[in-house]
mmCIF file of C-alpha atoms and ligand atoms in Angstrom:
data_model
loop_
_atom_site.group_PDB
_atom_site.id
_atom_site.type_symbol
_atom_site.label_atom_id
_atom_site.label_comp_id
_atom_site.label_asym_id
_atom_site.label_seq_id
_atom_site.Cartn_x
_atom_site.Cartn_y
_atom_site.Cartn_z
ATOM 1 C CA MET I 1216 0.000 0.000 0.000
ATOM 2 C CA LYS I 1217 1.086 3.584 -0.568
ATOM 3 C CA PRO I 1218 2.200 5.373 2.626
ATOM 4 C CA TYR I 1219 -0.741 7.749 3.211
ATOM 5 C CA ALA I 1220 -4.550 7.837 3.163
ATOM 6 C CA PHE I 1221 -7.316 10.217 4.226
ATOM 7 C CA GLY I 1222 -10.269 9.472 6.484
ATOM 8 C CA VAL I 1223 -13.298 11.784 6.293
ATOM 9 C CA ASP I 1224 -16.283 12.051 8.650
ATOM 10 C CA LEU I 1225 -18.963 14.064 6.891
ATOM 11 C CA GLY I 1226 -21.297 15.442 9.546
ATOM 12 C CA GLY I 1227 -24.181 17.887 9.399
ATOM 13 C CA ASN I 1228 -22.368 20.261 11.800
ATOM 14 C CA ALA I 1229 -18.781 19.912 10.597
ATOM 15 C CA ILE I 1230 -16.532 17.783 8.407
ATOM 16 C CA LYS I 1231 -13.650 16.058 10.142
ATOM 17 C CA ILE I 1232 -10.647 14.962 8.077
ATOM 18 C CA GLY I 1233 -7.648 12.890 9.126
ATOM 19 C CA LEU I 1234 -4.350 12.265 7.347
ATOM 20 C CA PHE I 1235 -3.209 8.743 8.213
ATOM 21 C CA GLN I 1236 -0.158 6.667 7.518
ATOM 22 C CA THR I 1237 -1.283 3.330 6.104
ATOM 23 C CA THR I 1238 0.417 1.728 9.117
ATOM 24 C CA GLY I 1239 -2.582 3.083 11.074
ATOM 25 C CA ASN I 1240 -0.992 6.146 12.646
ATOM 26 C CA LEU I 1241 -3.030 9.371 12.629
ATOM 27 C CA VAL I 1242 -0.636 12.094 11.424
ATOM 28 C CA GLU I 1243 -2.929 15.100 11.602
ATOM 29 C CA LYS I 1244 -6.631 15.854 11.936
ATOM 30 C CA TRP I 1245 -8.595 18.994 11.247
ATOM 31 C CA THR I 1246 -12.148 20.206 10.800
ATOM 32 C CA ILE I 1247 -13.808 22.260 8.069
ATOM 33 C CA PRO I 1248 -17.331 23.737 8.153
ATOM 34 C CA ALA I 1249 -20.180 21.796 6.536
ATOM 35 C CA ARG I 1250 -21.902 24.064 4.006
ATOM 36 C CA LEU I 1251 -25.450 22.749 3.834
ATOM 37 C CA GLU I 1252 -26.930 25.323 1.460
ATOM 38 C CA ASP I 1253 -28.219 24.248 -1.962
ATOM 39 C CA HIS I 1254 -28.902 20.688 -0.716
ATOM 40 C CA GLY I 1255 -25.289 20.195 0.381
ATOM 41 C CA SER I 1256 -24.059 20.412 -3.218
ATOM 42 C CA GLN I 1257 -20.716 21.963 -2.181
ATOM 43 C CA LEU I 1258 -19.820 19.425 0.529
ATOM 44 C CA LEU I 1259 -17.791 17.011 -1.584
ATOM 45 C CA ALA I 1260 -16.010 19.831 -3.448
ATOM 46 C CA ASP I 1261 -15.023 21.318 -0.065
ATOM 47 C CA VAL I 1262 -13.654 17.938 1.077
ATOM 48 C CA VAL I 1263 -11.626 17.525 -2.129
ATOM 49 C CA ASP I 1264 -10.295 21.110 -1.843
ATOM 50 C CA ALA I 1265 -9.311 20.552 1.797
ATOM 51 C CA ILE I 1266 -7.447 17.348 0.910
ATOM 52 C CA ARG I 1267 -5.668 19.051 -2.008
ATOM 53 C CA ALA I 1268 -4.660 21.969 0.244
ATOM 54 C CA LYS I 1269 -3.267 19.610 2.913
ATOM 55 C CA MET I 1270 -1.311 17.673 0.300
ATOM 56 C CA ALA I 1271 0.167 20.905 -1.072
ATOM 57 C CA GLU I 1272 1.085 22.046 2.459
ATOM 58 C CA ARG I 1273 2.908 18.766 3.139
ATOM 59 C CA SER I 1274 4.291 18.404 -0.416
ATOM 60 C CA LEU I 1275 2.417 15.123 -0.950
ATOM 61 C CA THR I 1276 1.370 13.911 -4.410
ATOM 62 C CA TRP I 1277 -1.291 11.336 -5.359
ATOM 63 C CA ASP I 1278 1.554 8.846 -5.942
ATOM 64 C CA VAL I 1279 1.895 8.467 -2.172
ATOM 65 C CA VAL I 1280 -1.813 8.550 -1.258
ATOM 66 C CA GLU I 1281 -3.665 5.218 -1.300
ATOM 67 C CA GLY I 1282 -7.143 6.713 -1.278
ATOM 68 C CA VAL I 1283 -9.953 8.166 0.806
ATOM 69 C CA GLY I 1284 -12.388 6.553 3.261
ATOM 70 C CA MET I 1285 -15.568 8.487 4.052
ATOM 71 C CA GLY I 1286 -18.377 8.152 6.573
ATOM 72 C CA VAL I 1287 -21.743 9.863 5.948
ATOM 73 C CA PRO I 1288 -24.765 10.194 8.272
ATOM 74 C CA GLY I 1289 -27.268 8.115 6.314
ATOM 75 C CA PRO I 1290 -27.871 4.683 4.784
ATOM 76 C CA VAL I 1291 -25.204 3.743 2.220
ATOM 77 C CA ASP I 1292 -25.206 0.689 -0.040
ATOM 78 C CA GLN I 1293 -22.154 -1.419 -0.976
ATOM 79 C CA ASP I 1294 -21.334 0.753 -4.031
ATOM 80 C CA GLY I 1295 -21.178 3.927 -1.945
ATOM 81 C CA THR I 1296 -24.571 5.206 -3.055
ATOM 82 C CA VAL I 1297 -26.182 7.264 -0.318
ATOM 83 C CA MET I 1298 -29.914 6.585 -0.086
ATOM 84 C CA ARG I 1299 -31.116 10.028 1.053
ATOM 85 C CA CYS I 1300 -29.207 11.821 3.737
ATOM 86 C CA VAL I 1301 -31.503 14.263 5.533
ATOM 87 C CA ASN I 1302 -28.749 15.867 7.660
ATOM 88 C CA LEU I 1303 -26.705 16.809 4.579
ATOM 89 C CA GLY I 1304 -29.645 17.632 2.296
ATOM 90 C CA TRP I 1305 -28.693 14.874 -0.158
ATOM 91 C CA ASP I 1306 -31.111 12.793 -2.175
ATOM 92 C CA ILE I 1307 -29.815 9.593 -3.809
ATOM 93 C CA LEU I 1308 -26.152 10.173 -4.660
ATOM 94 C CA ASN I 1309 -23.334 7.919 -5.840
ATOM 95 C CA VAL I 1310 -20.514 9.448 -3.792
ATOM 96 C CA PRO I 1311 -17.497 7.685 -5.404
ATOM 97 C CA GLN I 1312 -18.675 8.793 -8.855
ATOM 98 C CA ALA I 1313 -19.264 12.378 -7.690
ATOM 99 C CA VAL I 1314 -15.823 12.556 -6.028
ATOM 100 C CA ARG I 1315 -14.027 11.150 -9.078
ATOM 101 C CA GLU I 1316 -15.631 13.811 -11.254
ATOM 102 C CA LEU I 1317 -14.071 16.391 -8.926
ATOM 103 C CA GLU I 1318 -10.678 14.674 -8.612
ATOM 104 C CA PRO I 1319 -9.972 11.790 -11.018
ATOM 105 C CA ALA I 1320 -6.694 11.043 -9.185
ATOM 106 C CA ILE I 1321 -8.678 9.560 -6.267
ATOM 107 C CA GLU I 1322 -8.885 5.998 -7.542
ATOM 108 C CA LYS I 1323 -9.766 4.306 -4.296
ATOM 109 C CA LEU I 1324 -12.682 5.645 -2.332
ATOM 110 C CA LYS I 1325 -14.734 3.762 0.236
ATOM 111 C CA VAL I 1326 -17.973 5.300 1.515
ATOM 112 C CA ALA I 1327 -20.050 3.974 4.394
ATOM 113 C CA ASN I 1328 -22.516 5.004 7.059
ATOM 114 C CA ASP I 1329 -20.790 7.051 9.772
ATOM 115 C CA VAL I 1330 -21.875 4.893 12.727
ATOM 116 C CA ASN I 1331 -20.740 1.737 10.919
ATOM 117 C CA ALA I 1332 -17.401 3.432 10.307
ATOM 118 C CA ALA I 1333 -17.143 4.514 13.956
ATOM 119 C CA THR I 1334 -17.795 0.921 15.070
ATOM 120 C CA LEU I 1335 -14.881 -0.329 12.981
ATOM 121 C CA GLY I 1336 -12.745 2.521 14.323
ATOM 122 C CA GLU I 1337 -13.466 1.487 17.928
ATOM 123 C CA MET I 1338 -12.666 -2.149 17.078
ATOM 124 C CA TRP I 1339 -9.417 -1.108 15.422
ATOM 125 C CA GLN I 1340 -7.907 1.414 17.818
ATOM 126 C CA GLY I 1341 -10.563 2.165 20.458
ATOM 127 C CA GLY I 1342 -12.581 0.520 23.221
ATOM 128 C CA ALA I 1343 -13.458 -2.720 21.402
ATOM 129 C CA GLN I 1344 -10.061 -3.920 20.196
ATOM 130 C CA TRP I 1345 -9.340 -7.668 19.894
ATOM 131 C CA ASN I 1346 -12.944 -8.502 18.965
ATOM 132 C CA ASN I 1347 -14.226 -9.594 15.571
ATOM 133 C CA SER I 1348 -17.901 -8.864 16.238
ATOM 134 C CA ALA I 1349 -19.348 -5.828 17.979
ATOM 135 C CA VAL I 1350 -22.408 -3.623 18.156
ATOM 136 C CA MET I 1351 -21.752 0.039 18.815
ATOM 137 C CA VAL I 1352 -24.631 2.232 19.970
ATOM 138 C CA THR I 1353 -24.362 6.004 19.624
ATOM 139 C CA LEU I 1354 -26.508 8.080 21.950
ATOM 140 C CA GLY I 1355 -27.033 11.724 21.072
ATOM 141 C CA VAL I 1356 -29.601 13.756 19.164
ATOM 142 C CA GLY I 1357 -30.654 10.404 17.702
ATOM 143 C CA ILE I 1358 -29.745 6.804 18.424
ATOM 144 C CA GLY I 1359 -27.773 4.846 15.876
ATOM 145 C CA SER I 1360 -25.881 1.609 15.895
ATOM 146 C CA GLY I 1361 -23.243 -0.133 13.861
ATOM 147 C CA ILE I 1362 -23.125 -3.902 13.532
ATOM 148 C CA VAL I 1363 -19.860 -5.667 12.738
ATOM 149 C CA VAL I 1364 -19.805 -9.444 12.286
ATOM 150 C CA ASP I 1365 -16.583 -11.316 11.445
ATOM 151 C CA ASN I 1366 -14.850 -7.941 11.016
ATOM 152 C CA LYS I 1367 -17.331 -6.917 8.334
ATOM 153 C CA VAL I 1368 -19.912 -4.182 8.646
ATOM 154 C CA PHE I 1369 -23.423 -5.549 8.215
ATOM 155 C CA VAL I 1370 -25.431 -2.979 6.239
ATOM 156 C CA GLY I 1371 -28.623 -4.907 5.436
ATOM 157 C CA SER I 1372 -30.553 -5.021 2.171
ATOM 158 C CA THR I 1373 -31.417 -1.301 2.101
ATOM 159 C CA GLY I 1374 -28.491 -0.020 4.165
ATOM 160 C CA ALA I 1375 -30.655 0.340 7.276
ATOM 161 C CA ALA I 1376 -29.345 -2.480 9.486
ATOM 162 C CA GLY I 1377 -28.641 -1.134 12.964
ATOM 163 C CA GLU I 1378 -31.338 1.558 12.958
ATOM 164 C CA ILE I 1379 -32.184 0.656 16.541
ATOM 165 C CA GLY I 1380 -33.327 4.196 17.301
ATOM 166 C CA HIS I 1381 -36.519 3.325 15.467
ATOM 167 C CA MET I 1382 -37.138 0.011 17.192
ATOM 168 C CA CYS I 1383 -40.636 0.171 18.699
ATOM 169 C CA VAL I 1384 -40.397 -0.164 22.481
ATOM 170 C CA ASN I 1385 -43.811 1.284 23.380
ATOM 171 C CA PRO I 1386 -46.682 0.513 20.962
ATOM 172 C CA LYS I 1387 -49.095 2.510 23.164
ATOM 173 C CA GLU I 1388 -47.269 5.829 22.610
ATOM 174 C CA THR I 1389 -49.528 8.615 21.286
ATOM 175 C CA GLU I 1390 -46.784 11.093 20.283
ATOM 176 C CA ARG I 1391 -45.038 10.655 16.952
ATOM 177 C CA CYS I 1392 -41.318 10.010 16.445
ATOM 178 C CA THR I 1393 -39.480 12.094 13.803
ATOM 179 C CA CYS I 1394 -39.778 9.032 11.513
ATOM 180 C CA GLY I 1395 -43.583 9.164 11.712
ATOM 181 C CA ASN I 1396 -44.053 6.038 13.828
ATOM 182 C CA TYR I 1397 -45.016 5.834 17.502
ATOM 183 C CA GLY I 1398 -42.990 4.559 20.456
ATOM 184 C CA CYS I 1399 -39.479 4.433 18.942
ATOM 185 C CA LEU I 1400 -36.519 3.922 21.312
ATOM 186 C CA GLU I 1401 -35.156 7.310 20.230
ATOM 187 C CA GLN I 1402 -38.260 9.047 21.653
ATOM 188 C CA TYR I 1403 -37.182 8.034 25.171
ATOM 189 C CA CYS I 1404 -33.437 7.423 25.151
ATOM 190 C CA SER I 1405 -31.935 10.094 22.872
ATOM 191 C CA ASP I 1406 -30.829 13.343 24.554
ATOM 192 C CA THR I 1407 -34.208 15.027 23.998
ATOM 193 C CA GLY I 1408 -35.935 11.792 25.008
ATOM 194 C CA LEU I 1409 -34.067 11.735 28.309
ATOM 195 C CA VAL I 1410 -34.959 15.385 29.004
ATOM 196 C CA HIS I 1411 -38.599 14.616 28.168
ATOM 197 C CA THR I 1412 -38.592 11.702 30.652
ATOM 198 C CA ALA I 1413 -37.131 14.019 33.301
ATOM 199 C CA GLN I 1414 -39.985 16.484 32.789
ATOM 200 C CA LEU I 1415 -42.532 13.662 33.128
ATOM 201 C CA VAL I 1416 -40.935 12.354 36.329
ATOM 202 C CA LEU I 1417 -40.946 15.844 37.863
ATOM 203 C CA GLU I 1418 -44.629 16.274 36.951
ATOM 204 C CA GLU I 1419 -45.474 12.912 38.501
ATOM 205 C CA ARG I 1420 -43.809 13.937 41.791
ATOM 206 C CA PRO I 1421 -44.828 17.569 42.356
ATOM 207 C CA GLU I 1422 -44.040 17.473 46.086
ATOM 208 C CA GLU I 1423 -40.578 15.921 45.818
ATOM 209 C CA PRO I 1424 -37.595 18.285 45.887
ATOM 210 C CA SER I 1425 -35.098 17.652 43.057
ATOM 211 C CA LEU I 1426 -31.920 19.261 41.759
ATOM 212 C CA LEU I 1427 -33.535 19.006 38.317
ATOM 213 C CA ARG I 1428 -35.980 21.740 39.269
ATOM 214 C CA ASP I 1429 -33.149 24.323 39.240
ATOM 215 C CA GLY I 1430 -31.932 25.423 35.847
ATOM 216 C CA GLU I 1431 -31.876 23.732 32.462
ATOM 217 C CA ILE I 1432 -32.323 19.963 32.249
ATOM 218 C CA THR I 1433 -29.784 18.212 30.004
ATOM 219 C CA PRO I 1434 -28.465 14.625 29.928
ATOM 220 C CA LYS I 1435 -25.385 15.998 31.712
ATOM 221 C CA THR I 1436 -27.329 17.635 34.572
ATOM 222 C CA ILE I 1437 -29.470 14.490 34.935
ATOM 223 C CA CYS I 1438 -26.341 12.331 35.318
ATOM 224 C CA GLN I 1439 -24.747 14.811 37.737
ATOM 225 C CA ALA I 1440 -27.907 14.959 39.884
ATOM 226 C CA ALA I 1441 -28.169 11.150 39.943
ATOM 227 C CA LYS I 1442 -24.552 10.924 41.151
ATOM 228 C CA LYS I 1443 -25.514 13.192 44.045
ATOM 229 C CA GLY I 1444 -28.352 10.816 44.974
ATOM 230 C CA ASP I 1445 -31.221 12.808 43.487
ATOM 231 C CA ALA I 1446 -34.221 10.433 43.432
ATOM 232 C CA ALA I 1447 -35.953 11.919 40.377
ATOM 233 C CA ALA I 1448 -32.746 11.894 38.318
ATOM 234 C CA SER I 1449 -32.070 8.296 39.349
ATOM 235 C CA GLU I 1450 -35.593 7.356 38.254
ATOM 236 C CA VAL I 1451 -34.978 8.980 34.830
ATOM 237 C CA LEU I 1452 -31.807 6.931 34.322
ATOM 238 C CA ASP I 1453 -33.570 3.805 35.581
ATOM 239 C CA ARG I 1454 -36.329 4.162 32.952
ATOM 240 C CA PHE I 1455 -33.638 4.888 30.340
ATOM 241 C CA GLY I 1456 -31.795 1.714 31.377
ATOM 242 C CA GLN I 1457 -34.945 -0.414 31.198
ATOM 243 C CA LEU I 1458 -35.705 0.593 27.606
ATOM 244 C CA MET I 1459 -32.091 0.426 26.426
ATOM 245 C CA GLY I 1460 -31.682 -2.953 28.154
ATOM 246 C CA GLN I 1461 -34.837 -4.213 26.457
ATOM 247 C CA ALA I 1462 -33.675 -2.999 23.020
ATOM 248 C CA LEU I 1463 -30.134 -4.339 23.341
ATOM 249 C CA THR I 1464 -31.410 -7.713 24.550
ATOM 250 C CA ALA I 1465 -33.357 -7.910 21.263
ATOM 251 C CA VAL I 1466 -30.178 -6.970 19.379
ATOM 252 C CA ALA I 1467 -28.186 -9.642 21.250
ATOM 253 C CA CYS I 1468 -30.875 -12.246 20.447
ATOM 254 C CA THR I 1469 -30.254 -11.536 16.770
ATOM 255 C CA VAL I 1470 -26.568 -10.652 16.501
ATOM 256 C CA ASN I 1471 -24.970 -12.093 19.688
ATOM 257 C CA PRO I 1472 -21.926 -9.774 19.456
ATOM 258 C CA GLN I 1473 -18.730 -10.251 21.488
ATOM 259 C CA VAL I 1474 -19.044 -6.741 22.892
ATOM 260 C CA PHE I 1475 -21.370 -3.725 23.067
ATOM 261 C CA VAL I 1476 -19.713 -0.319 22.685
ATOM 262 C CA ILE I 1477 -21.625 2.671 24.044
ATOM 263 C CA GLY I 1478 -20.660 5.951 22.355
ATOM 264 C CA GLY I 1479 -22.028 9.274 21.132
ATOM 265 C CA GLN I 1480 -22.293 12.545 22.978
ATOM 266 C CA MET I 1481 -24.340 11.183 25.905
ATOM 267 C CA ALA I 1482 -21.685 8.533 26.609
ATOM 268 C CA GLN I 1483 -19.367 11.321 27.748
ATOM 269 C CA ALA I 1484 -21.189 10.962 31.080
ATOM 270 C CA GLY I 1485 -19.448 7.578 31.336
ATOM 271 C CA MET I 1486 -20.672 5.011 33.864
ATOM 272 C CA ALA I 1487 -23.786 7.068 34.734
ATOM 273 C CA ILE I 1488 -25.095 6.180 31.257
ATOM 274 C CA LEU I 1489 -23.471 2.776 30.834
ATOM 275 C CA LYS I 1490 -24.403 1.266 34.196
ATOM 276 C CA PRO I 1491 -28.230 1.397 33.892
ATOM 277 C CA ILE I 1492 -28.061 -0.108 30.379
ATOM 278 C CA GLU I 1493 -25.820 -2.933 31.567
ATOM 279 C CA THR I 1494 -27.930 -3.604 34.694
ATOM 280 C CA TYR I 1495 -31.162 -4.111 32.758
ATOM 281 C CA PHE I 1496 -29.459 -5.968 29.917
ATOM 282 C CA ARG I 1497 -28.184 -8.554 32.431
ATOM 283 C CA ARG I 1498 -31.665 -8.808 33.960
ATOM 284 C CA TYR I 1499 -33.491 -9.368 30.650
ATOM 285 C CA ALA I 1500 -30.878 -11.282 28.662
ATOM 286 C CA PHE I 1501 -31.019 -14.909 27.598
ATOM 287 C CA HIS I 1502 -28.464 -16.912 29.610
ATOM 288 C CA ALA I 1503 -26.170 -17.660 26.659
ATOM 289 C CA PHE I 1504 -25.292 -13.973 26.195
ATOM 290 C CA ARG I 1505 -26.038 -12.558 29.645
ATOM 291 C CA ASN I 1506 -22.347 -11.776 30.247
ATOM 292 C CA THR I 1507 -21.726 -9.858 27.010
ATOM 293 C CA PRO I 1508 -19.288 -7.072 28.019
ATOM 294 C CA PHE I 1509 -20.236 -3.397 27.732
ATOM 295 C CA VAL I 1510 -17.484 -0.834 27.116
ATOM 296 C CA LEU I 1511 -17.424 2.905 26.577
ATOM 297 C CA ALA I 1512 -16.203 4.258 23.239
ATOM 298 C CA GLU I 1513 -12.664 5.607 23.525
ATOM 299 C CA LEU I 1514 -11.980 7.481 20.303
ATOM 300 C CA GLY I 1515 -14.725 10.081 20.847
ATOM 301 C CA GLU I 1516 -15.391 12.129 17.739
ATOM 302 C CA ASP I 1517 -12.344 10.649 15.986
ATOM 303 C CA ALA I 1518 -13.899 7.173 15.684
ATOM 304 C CA GLY I 1519 -15.406 8.080 12.292
ATOM 305 C CA ILE I 1520 -12.130 9.090 10.634
ATOM 306 C CA TYR I 1521 -10.328 6.043 12.048
ATOM 307 C CA GLY I 1522 -13.083 3.708 10.897
ATOM 308 C CA SER I 1523 -13.501 5.168 7.438
ATOM 309 C CA VAL I 1524 -9.794 4.889 6.686
ATOM 310 C CA ARG I 1525 -9.819 1.348 8.101
ATOM 311 C CA MET I 1526 -12.633 0.422 5.700
ATOM 312 C CA LEU I 1527 -10.561 1.724 2.822
ATOM 313 C CA PHE I 1528 -7.595 -0.454 3.920
ATOM 314 C CA ASP I 1529 -9.844 -3.530 4.213
ATOM 315 C CA GLU I 1530 -11.220 -2.954 0.721
ATOM 316 C CA VAL I 1531 -7.733 -2.486 -0.762
ATOM 317 C CA LYS I 1532 -6.509 -5.692 0.940
ATOM 318 C CA LEU I 1533 -9.530 -7.592 -0.370
ATOM 319 C CA GLU I 1534 -8.854 -6.379 -3.915
ATOM 320 C CA GLU I 1535 -5.197 -7.370 -3.618
ATOM 321 C CA GLU I 1536 -6.165 -10.845 -2.413
ATOM 322 C CA GLU I 1537 -8.634 -11.243 -5.272
ATOM 323 C CA GLU I 1538 -5.927 -10.256 -7.758
ATOM 324 C CA LEU I 1539 -3.579 -12.870 -6.294
ATOM 325 C CA ASP I 1540 -6.270 -15.529 -6.670
ATOM 326 C CA LEU I 1541 -6.721 -14.783 -10.371
HETATM 327 ZN ZN1 ZN U 2551 -38.829 6.520 14.859
#
């Protein structure tokens, strides 16, 4: 393999880019703004320009760059076609083709869903190393998950495998989820879901004093209050744990991964978030996977660039092996 490669994490708030050595070492990372106007039509051109500028700065030519790995926040099929990406404003788009029109020198380009990429990143250099199957759950504005089996990302027939945020956990719900259905996991266990639960708990217990009654309620303040022994905050995390435990037990029944990785912005609260999930998972789980380990993600917001470049390496190795077989 050539000595360098780029990993890109295309997010709705910002685009993160990493220059890697193909030995796996991250040389430099930086962030550029994500211009969402005109249905995100400038995003790929901005990525290509940023890569060209970095190469010029470091006097690198395409002769020494193996290719580019890219994670995007939406369903992606095996060819790198994005099937609508609401956060970026994209409709159906073949990303490798679009990038090659901008820069024909990029021969090797691997595109995948960002959470799938992050899962591979955590298995490569983060919290889930030394495993060949893992499910990573990202908790934030939404809930996503990446499924890796035998070191391969499982994308499903329409690229939607791992959309556990839209698993129905309460068929009696009367409020709609952003997807249009009722009772999705995301409605209760995303950051807004957790805040909503906190408001409900406070309404149910009007007489009970709680730290949550002072100031803004966020996942962070809920976790901090629970650590101080606040009963209402503990109840919020308990309900969160019950639903997450229920959902992940269903995932384990289907996938039976070696490890669960808990990541995303809410996981920055650490054990306060992880512990209730693990407690209820152990309570509900079938005996054969009751002891599945739970770990916190370690690469933070860098997991996407690590994973996307790793996917590129895997694809290149696969192609090389296929050539040897011929
Ligand atoms: Zn939903």
